Amino acid sequence: EPEVTQTPSHQVTQMGQEVILRCVPISNHLYFYWYRQILGQKVEFLVSFYNNEISEKSEIFDDQFSVERPDGSNFTLKIRSTKLEDSAMYFCASKSASYEQYFGPGTRLTVT
Amino acid sequence: QQQVKQSPQSLIVQKGGISIINCAYENTAFDYFPWYQQFPGKGPALLIAIRPDVSEKKEGRFTISFNKSAKQFSLHIMDSQPGDSATYFCAASLHNAGNMLTFGGGTRLMVKP
């Protein structure tokens, strides 16, 4: 069964450093998403991406964040200058033209 | 207006019992209501979902009940099993170009053997 994959599973970085989180969505999907989940809290929407551009973004997704689909398979989230409060699980999700969004296993980002 | 409120925060059920988790939403434009199951250290897994044109959807032991006038929906897990112990999130979305999911706060379910 096709699934969303994410790398790395755990990323430790120092405050102020740039990080890139990588995702490979399900191959025939058209819509791509990033969500985050701070430990013990609910899942929060960051950004949606369709047709090579951002379609929606939340207040969390400020100028420090960017997304890219550099080739036909990868979807990346870049945080330019990480802060302590960026520590969270980051989930990539994808969907086809139907409603169902499928999530990857997540990347745990720890900012020290 | 985009909030989804979920209750209870935690739930303990005996094996074989019925687990019931409730959600309420504010935005009447929402048109898709999924439930996700999340095990520790894993991503949310789509469990079951409903559109507002039906009042109930059943898949195996899992049933969603939907009350459009009350703006509420609930997940019922029949014959709950220890393997169902997980965190459950309700969510809602609009089927537009973005289709972002707005999640409830989550319910930590423990099913005792």
PDB file of C-alpha atoms in Angstrom:
ATOM      1  CA  GLU A   1       0.000   0.000   0.000  1.00  0.00           C
ATOM      2  CA  PRO A   2       1.445   3.413  -0.970  1.00  0.00           C
ATOM      3  CA  GLU A   3       2.477   5.596   1.931  1.00  0.00           C
ATOM      4  CA  VAL A   4       3.952   8.987   2.705  1.00  0.00           C
ATOM      5  CA  THR A   5       7.557   8.802   3.831  1.00  0.00           C
ATOM      6  CA  GLN A   6       9.580  11.391   5.731  1.00  0.00           C
ATOM      7  CA  THR A   7      13.252  11.902   6.485  1.00  0.00           C
ATOM      8  CA  PRO A   8      14.943  12.226   8.841  1.00  0.00           C
ATOM      9  CA  SER A   9      12.918  10.615  11.624  1.00  0.00           C
ATOM     10  CA  HIS A  10      14.710  12.804  14.178  1.00  0.00           C
ATOM     11  CA  GLN A  11      16.627  16.028  13.644  1.00  0.00           C
ATOM     12  CA  VAL A  12      18.542  17.839  16.362  1.00  0.00           C
ATOM     13  CA  THR A  13      19.706  21.353  15.567  1.00  0.00           C
ATOM     14  CA  GLN A  14      20.996  24.406  17.349  1.00  0.00           C
ATOM     15  CA  MET A  15      18.958  27.576  17.635  1.00  0.00           C
ATOM     16  CA  GLY A  16      19.510  29.823  14.623  1.00  0.00           C
ATOM     17  CA  GLN A  17      20.438  26.995  12.277  1.00  0.00           C
ATOM     18  CA  GLU A  18      18.562  26.126   9.101  1.00  0.00           C
ATOM     19  CA  VAL A  19      16.836  22.779   8.764  1.00  0.00           C
ATOM     20  CA  ILE A  20      15.219  21.039   5.827  1.00  0.00           C
ATOM     21  CA  LEU A  21      12.643  18.357   6.422  1.00  0.00           C
ATOM     22  CA  ARG A  22      11.938  16.020   3.550  1.00  0.00           C
ATOM     23  CA  CYS A  23       8.839  14.185   2.449  1.00  0.00           C
ATOM     24  CA  VAL A  24       7.959  11.855  -0.389  1.00  0.00           C
ATOM     25  CA  PRO A  25       4.173  12.056  -0.881  1.00  0.00           C
ATOM     26  CA  ILE A  26       2.103   9.255  -2.377  1.00  0.00           C
ATOM     27  CA  SER A  27       2.985   9.190  -6.052  1.00  0.00           C
ATOM     28  CA  ASN A  28      -0.302  10.134  -7.749  1.00  0.00           C
ATOM     29  CA  HIS A  29      -1.310  12.724  -5.161  1.00  0.00           C
ATOM     30  CA  LEU A  30      -1.732  16.361  -6.113  1.00  0.00           C
ATOM     31  CA  TYR A  31      -2.076  18.216  -2.816  1.00  0.00           C
ATOM     32  CA  PHE A  32       0.661  18.392  -0.210  1.00  0.00           C
ATOM     33  CA  TYR A  33       0.631  19.606   3.358  1.00  0.00           C
ATOM     34  CA  TRP A  34       2.803  20.241   6.359  1.00  0.00           C
ATOM     35  CA  TYR A  35       1.428  20.062   9.887  1.00  0.00           C
ATOM     36  CA  ARG A  36       3.150  20.204  13.224  1.00  0.00           C
ATOM     37  CA  GLN A  37       2.387  18.776  16.646  1.00  0.00           C
ATOM     38  CA  ILE A  38       4.016  20.126  19.751  1.00  0.00           C
ATOM     39  CA  LEU A  39       4.440  17.355  22.317  1.00  0.00           C
ATOM     40  CA  GLY A  40       1.130  16.414  23.893  1.00  0.00           C
ATOM     41  CA  GLN A  41      -0.864  18.938  21.887  1.00  0.00           C
ATOM     42  CA  LYS A  42      -3.106  18.832  18.848  1.00  0.00           C
ATOM     43  CA  VAL A  43      -1.995  18.715  15.245  1.00  0.00           C
ATOM     44  CA  GLU A  44      -1.759  22.181  13.679  1.00  0.00           C
ATOM     45  CA  PHE A  45      -1.885  23.085  10.013  1.00  0.00           C
ATOM     46  CA  LEU A  46       1.118  24.923   8.588  1.00  0.00           C
ATOM     47  CA  VAL A  47       0.786  25.067   4.814  1.00  0.00           C
ATOM     48  CA  SER A  48      -0.850  23.488   1.790  1.00  0.00           C
ATOM     49  CA  PHE A  49       0.722  23.250  -1.649  1.00  0.00           C
ATOM     50  CA  TYR A  50      -0.941  22.601  -4.972  1.00  0.00           C
ATOM     51  CA  ASN A  51       0.105  23.088  -8.580  1.00  0.00           C
ATOM     52  CA  ASN A  52       3.569  24.229  -7.496  1.00  0.00           C
ATOM     53  CA  GLU A  53       2.414  26.997  -5.263  1.00  0.00           C
ATOM     54  CA  ILE A  54       1.201  27.609  -1.726  1.00  0.00           C
ATOM     55  CA  SER A  55      -2.596  27.496  -1.611  1.00  0.00           C
ATOM     56  CA  GLU A  56      -3.073  28.227   2.108  1.00  0.00           C
ATOM     57  CA  LYS A  57      -0.871  28.936   5.080  1.00  0.00           C
ATOM     58  CA  SER A  58      -1.461  29.456   8.768  1.00  0.00           C
ATOM     59  CA  GLU A  59      -0.228  32.201  11.056  1.00  0.00           C
ATOM     60  CA  ILE A  60       2.501  29.827  12.231  1.00  0.00           C
ATOM     61  CA  PHE A  61       3.959  29.708   8.715  1.00  0.00           C
ATOM     62  CA  ASP A  62       5.866  32.993   8.831  1.00  0.00           C
ATOM     63  CA  ASP A  63       8.825  34.234   6.786  1.00  0.00           C
ATOM     64  CA  GLN A  64      11.134  31.741   8.478  1.00  0.00           C
ATOM     65  CA  PHE A  65       9.315  28.875   6.770  1.00  0.00           C
ATOM     66  CA  SER A  66       9.316  27.888   3.125  1.00  0.00           C
ATOM     67  CA  VAL A  67       8.223  24.898   1.096  1.00  0.00           C
ATOM     68  CA  GLU A  68       9.433  23.507  -2.158  1.00  0.00           C
ATOM     69  CA  ARG A  69       8.767  20.650  -4.520  1.00  0.00           C
ATOM     70  CA  PRO A  70      12.234  20.441  -6.069  1.00  0.00           C
ATOM     71  CA  ASP A  71      11.453  17.466  -8.308  1.00  0.00           C
ATOM     72  CA  GLY A  72       8.566  15.170  -9.154  1.00  0.00           C
ATOM     73  CA  SER A  73       8.709  13.221  -5.915  1.00  0.00           C
ATOM     74  CA  ASN A  74      10.025  15.279  -2.985  1.00  0.00           C
ATOM     75  CA  PHE A  75       8.301  17.946  -0.930  1.00  0.00           C
ATOM     76  CA  THR A  76      10.407  19.888   1.550  1.00  0.00           C
ATOM     77  CA  LEU A  77       9.874  22.219   4.490  1.00  0.00           C
ATOM     78  CA  LYS A  78      12.689  24.621   5.301  1.00  0.00           C
ATOM     79  CA  ILE A  79      13.009  26.557   8.530  1.00  0.00           C
ATOM     80  CA  ARG A  80      15.577  29.280   7.958  1.00  0.00           C
ATOM     81  CA  SER A  81      16.604  30.167  11.499  1.00  0.00           C
ATOM     82  CA  THR A  82      15.222  27.744  14.056  1.00  0.00           C
ATOM     83  CA  LYS A  83      13.893  28.836  17.436  1.00  0.00           C
ATOM     84  CA  LEU A  84      13.414  26.771  20.582  1.00  0.00           C
ATOM     85  CA  GLU A  85       9.641  26.931  20.052  1.00  0.00           C
ATOM     86  CA  ASP A  86      10.010  25.211  16.659  1.00  0.00           C
ATOM     87  CA  SER A  87      10.679  21.953  18.515  1.00  0.00           C
ATOM     88  CA  ALA A  88       7.813  19.657  17.508  1.00  0.00           C
ATOM     89  CA  MET A  89       6.832  16.712  15.362  1.00  0.00           C
ATOM     90  CA  TYR A  90       6.407  17.785  11.756  1.00  0.00           C
ATOM     91  CA  PHE A  91       4.057  15.751   9.612  1.00  0.00           C
ATOM     92  CA  CYS A  92       3.797  15.757   5.869  1.00  0.00           C
ATOM     93  CA  ALA A  93       0.470  14.742   4.321  1.00  0.00           C
ATOM     94  CA  SER A  94      -0.797  14.303   0.796  1.00  0.00           C
ATOM     95  CA  LYS A  95      -4.059  13.690  -1.004  1.00  0.00           C
ATOM     96  CA  SER A  96      -5.424  13.110  -4.457  1.00  0.00           C
ATOM     97  CA  ALA A  97      -8.458  14.963  -5.834  1.00  0.00           C
ATOM     98  CA  SER A  98     -10.625  13.237  -3.201  1.00  0.00           C
ATOM     99  CA  TYR A  99     -10.930  14.300   0.430  1.00  0.00           C
ATOM    100  CA  GLU A 100      -8.694  11.857   2.257  1.00  0.00           C
ATOM    101  CA  GLN A 101      -5.356  13.124   3.540  1.00  0.00           C
ATOM    102  CA  TYR A 102      -2.689  10.601   4.382  1.00  0.00           C
ATOM    103  CA  PHE A 103       0.041  11.423   6.863  1.00  0.00           C
ATOM    104  CA  GLY A 104       3.660  10.397   7.036  1.00  0.00           C
ATOM    105  CA  PRO A 105       5.343   9.088  10.192  1.00  0.00           C
ATOM    106  CA  GLY A 106       6.735  12.504  11.056  1.00  0.00           C
ATOM    107  CA  THR A 107      10.079  14.125  11.792  1.00  0.00           C
ATOM    108  CA  ARG A 108      10.849  14.974  15.384  1.00  0.00           C
ATOM    109  CA  LEU A 109      12.664  18.318  15.391  1.00  0.00           C
ATOM    110  CA  THR A 110      14.569  19.209  18.522  1.00  0.00           C
ATOM    111  CA  VAL A 111      16.032  22.714  18.718  1.00  0.00           C
ATOM    112  CA  THR A 112      18.636  23.214  21.466  1.00  0.00           C
TER     113      THR A 112
ATOM    114  CA  GLN B   1     -14.919  30.092  13.716  1.00  0.00           C
ATOM    115  CA  GLN B   2     -12.356  27.542  12.652  1.00  0.00           C
ATOM    116  CA  GLN B   3     -12.268  25.744  16.006  1.00  0.00           C
ATOM    117  CA  VAL B   4     -13.091  22.112  16.569  1.00  0.00           C
ATOM    118  CA  LYS B   5     -13.670  21.170  20.203  1.00  0.00           C
ATOM    119  CA  GLN B   6     -13.181  17.570  21.292  1.00  0.00           C
ATOM    120  CA  SER B   7     -14.157  15.752  24.474  1.00  0.00           C
ATOM    121  CA  PRO B   8     -13.261  14.012  26.653  1.00  0.00           C
ATOM    122  CA  GLN B   9      -9.512  14.584  26.846  1.00  0.00           C
ATOM    123  CA  SER B  10      -9.023  11.064  28.148  1.00  0.00           C
ATOM    124  CA  LEU B  11     -11.174   7.980  28.351  1.00  0.00           C
ATOM    125  CA  ILE B  12     -10.793   4.615  30.036  1.00  0.00           C
ATOM    126  CA  VAL B  13     -12.990   1.788  28.815  1.00  0.00           C
ATOM    127  CA  GLN B  14     -13.115  -1.882  29.669  1.00  0.00           C
ATOM    128  CA  LYS B  15     -12.419  -4.420  26.945  1.00  0.00           C
ATOM    129  CA  GLY B  16     -15.618  -5.129  25.068  1.00  0.00           C
ATOM    130  CA  GLY B  17     -17.179  -1.799  26.016  1.00  0.00           C
ATOM    131  CA  ILE B  18     -18.195   1.134  23.813  1.00  0.00           C
ATOM    132  CA  SER B  19     -15.878   4.133  23.504  1.00  0.00           C
ATOM    133  CA  ILE B  20     -17.559   7.415  22.591  1.00  0.00           C
ATOM    134  CA  ILE B  21     -15.675  10.561  21.632  1.00  0.00           C
ATOM    135  CA  ASN B  22     -17.444  13.791  20.778  1.00  0.00           C
ATOM    136  CA  CYS B  23     -16.569  16.804  18.648  1.00  0.00           C
ATOM    137  CA  ALA B  24     -18.260  20.117  18.001  1.00  0.00           C
ATOM    138  CA  TYR B  25     -17.467  22.603  15.283  1.00  0.00           C
ATOM    139  CA  GLU B  26     -18.382  26.203  14.583  1.00  0.00           C
ATOM    140  CA  ASN B  27     -17.889  26.749  10.873  1.00  0.00           C
ATOM    141  CA  THR B  28     -21.013  25.565   9.054  1.00  0.00           C
ATOM    142  CA  ALA B  29     -19.101  25.581   5.773  1.00  0.00           C
ATOM    143  CA  PHE B  30     -17.030  22.550   6.836  1.00  0.00           C
ATOM    144  CA  ASP B  31     -17.925  19.673   4.533  1.00  0.00           C
ATOM    145  CA  TYR B  32     -15.637  16.815   5.515  1.00  0.00           C
ATOM    146  CA  PHE B  33     -15.152  15.298   8.962  1.00  0.00           C
ATOM    147  CA  PRO B  34     -12.455  12.641   9.408  1.00  0.00           C
ATOM    148  CA  TRP B  35     -11.248  10.819  12.478  1.00  0.00           C
ATOM    149  CA  TYR B  36      -7.592   9.965  12.888  1.00  0.00           C
ATOM    150  CA  GLN B  37      -5.953   7.418  15.170  1.00  0.00           C
ATOM    151  CA  GLN B  38      -2.448   8.098  16.441  1.00  0.00           C
ATOM    152  CA  PHE B  39      -0.156   5.721  18.280  1.00  0.00           C
ATOM    153  CA  PRO B  40       2.818   7.123  20.234  1.00  0.00           C
ATOM    154  CA  GLY B  41       5.648   8.198  17.949  1.00  0.00           C
ATOM    155  CA  LYS B  42       3.587   7.656  14.794  1.00  0.00           C
ATOM    156  CA  GLY B  43       1.727   9.870  12.366  1.00  0.00           C
ATOM    157  CA  PRO B  44      -2.064  10.226  12.434  1.00  0.00           C
ATOM    158  CA  ALA B  45      -3.748   7.417  10.491  1.00  0.00           C
ATOM    159  CA  LEU B  46      -7.081   8.028   8.792  1.00  0.00           C
ATOM    160  CA  LEU B  47      -9.684   5.868  10.495  1.00  0.00           C
ATOM    161  CA  ILE B  48     -13.076   6.852   9.123  1.00  0.00           C
ATOM    162  CA  ALA B  49     -14.653   9.991   7.676  1.00  0.00           C
ATOM    163  CA  ILE B  50     -18.078  11.418   6.921  1.00  0.00           C
ATOM    164  CA  ARG B  51     -19.621  14.097   4.732  1.00  0.00           C
ATOM    165  CA  PRO B  52     -22.534  16.186   6.107  1.00  0.00           C
ATOM    166  CA  ASP B  53     -25.072  14.706   3.693  1.00  0.00           C
ATOM    167  CA  VAL B  54     -25.341  11.545   5.816  1.00  0.00           C
ATOM    168  CA  SER B  55     -26.075  11.156   9.523  1.00  0.00           C
ATOM    169  CA  GLU B  56     -24.121   7.980  10.166  1.00  0.00           C
ATOM    170  CA  LYS B  57     -21.297   5.960   8.696  1.00  0.00           C
ATOM    171  CA  LYS B  58     -20.130   2.578   9.901  1.00  0.00           C
ATOM    172  CA  GLU B  59     -16.932   0.726   9.109  1.00  0.00           C
ATOM    173  CA  GLY B  60     -16.420  -2.423  11.103  1.00  0.00           C
ATOM    174  CA  ARG B  61     -16.398  -1.557  14.808  1.00  0.00           C
ATOM    175  CA  PHE B  62     -16.135   2.183  14.110  1.00  0.00           C
ATOM    176  CA  THR B  63     -19.169   4.426  13.587  1.00  0.00           C
ATOM    177  CA  ILE B  64     -19.418   8.170  13.045  1.00  0.00           C
ATOM    178  CA  SER B  65     -22.661   9.850  14.038  1.00  0.00           C
ATOM    179  CA  PHE B  66     -23.219  13.298  12.553  1.00  0.00           C
ATOM    180  CA  ASN B  67     -25.708  15.928  13.727  1.00  0.00           C
ATOM    181  CA  LYS B  68     -25.644  18.829  11.290  1.00  0.00           C
ATOM    182  CA  SER B  69     -28.145  21.020  13.159  1.00  0.00           C
ATOM    183  CA  ALA B  70     -26.188  20.691  16.414  1.00  0.00           C
ATOM    184  CA  LYS B  71     -22.847  21.006  14.607  1.00  0.00           C
ATOM    185  CA  GLN B  72     -21.603  17.912  16.382  1.00  0.00           C
ATOM    186  CA  PHE B  73     -20.183  14.562  15.396  1.00  0.00           C
ATOM    187  CA  SER B  74     -18.978  11.606  17.371  1.00  0.00           C
ATOM    188  CA  LEU B  75     -16.927   8.448  17.047  1.00  0.00           C
ATOM    189  CA  HIS B  76     -18.221   5.220  18.542  1.00  0.00           C
ATOM    190  CA  ILE B  77     -15.883   2.266  18.924  1.00  0.00           C
ATOM    191  CA  MET B  78     -17.859  -0.890  19.559  1.00  0.00           C
ATOM    192  CA  ASP B  79     -16.357  -3.899  21.331  1.00  0.00           C
ATOM    193  CA  SER B  80     -13.304  -1.836  22.280  1.00  0.00           C
ATOM    194  CA  GLN B  81     -10.028  -3.762  22.377  1.00  0.00           C
ATOM    195  CA  PRO B  82      -6.697  -3.071  24.111  1.00  0.00           C
ATOM    196  CA  GLY B  83      -5.200  -2.564  20.634  1.00  0.00           C
ATOM    197  CA  ASP B  84      -7.529   0.417  20.203  1.00  0.00           C
ATOM    198  CA  SER B  85      -5.613   2.242  22.940  1.00  0.00           C
ATOM    199  CA  ALA B  86      -4.346   5.349  21.162  1.00  0.00           C
ATOM    200  CA  THR B  87      -5.039   9.049  20.788  1.00  0.00           C
ATOM    201  CA  TYR B  88      -7.984   9.903  18.570  1.00  0.00           C
ATOM    202  CA  PHE B  89      -8.346  13.213  16.776  1.00  0.00           C
ATOM    203  CA  CYS B  90     -11.416  14.532  15.058  1.00  0.00           C
ATOM    204  CA  ALA B  91     -10.920  17.052  12.288  1.00  0.00           C
ATOM    205  CA  ALA B  92     -12.874  19.143   9.832  1.00  0.00           C
ATOM    206  CA  SER B  93     -12.116  20.739   6.510  1.00  0.00           C
ATOM    207  CA  LEU B  94     -13.460  22.660   3.562  1.00  0.00           C
ATOM    208  CA  HIS B  95     -13.121  21.070   0.167  1.00  0.00           C
ATOM    209  CA  ASN B  96     -11.489  23.989  -1.536  1.00  0.00           C
ATOM    210  CA  ALA B  97      -8.070  24.274  -3.129  1.00  0.00           C
ATOM    211  CA  GLY B  98      -6.386  24.248   0.281  1.00  0.00           C
ATOM    212  CA  ASN B  99      -8.484  21.656   2.122  1.00  0.00           C
ATOM    213  CA  MET B 100      -6.554  22.215   5.346  1.00  0.00           C
ATOM    214  CA  LEU B 101      -7.610  20.057   8.285  1.00  0.00           C
ATOM    215  CA  THR B 102      -8.574  21.730  11.549  1.00  0.00           C
ATOM    216  CA  PHE B 103      -8.007  19.246  14.347  1.00  0.00           C
ATOM    217  CA  GLY B 104      -9.667  18.801  17.697  1.00  0.00           C
ATOM    218  CA  GLY B 105      -7.563  18.596  20.827  1.00  0.00           C
ATOM    219  CA  GLY B 106      -7.406  14.795  20.889  1.00  0.00           C
ATOM    220  CA  THR B 107      -8.713  12.059  23.187  1.00  0.00           C
ATOM    221  CA  ARG B 108      -6.352   9.602  24.804  1.00  0.00           C
ATOM    222  CA  LEU B 109      -8.202   6.280  24.933  1.00  0.00           C
ATOM    223  CA  MET B 110      -7.114   3.439  27.155  1.00  0.00           C
ATOM    224  CA  VAL B 111      -8.893   0.108  26.855  1.00  0.00           C
ATOM    225  CA  LYS B 112      -8.316  -2.077  29.902  1.00  0.00           C
ATOM    226  CA  PRO B 113      -8.091  -5.842  29.369  1.00  0.00           C
TER     227      PRO B 113
END
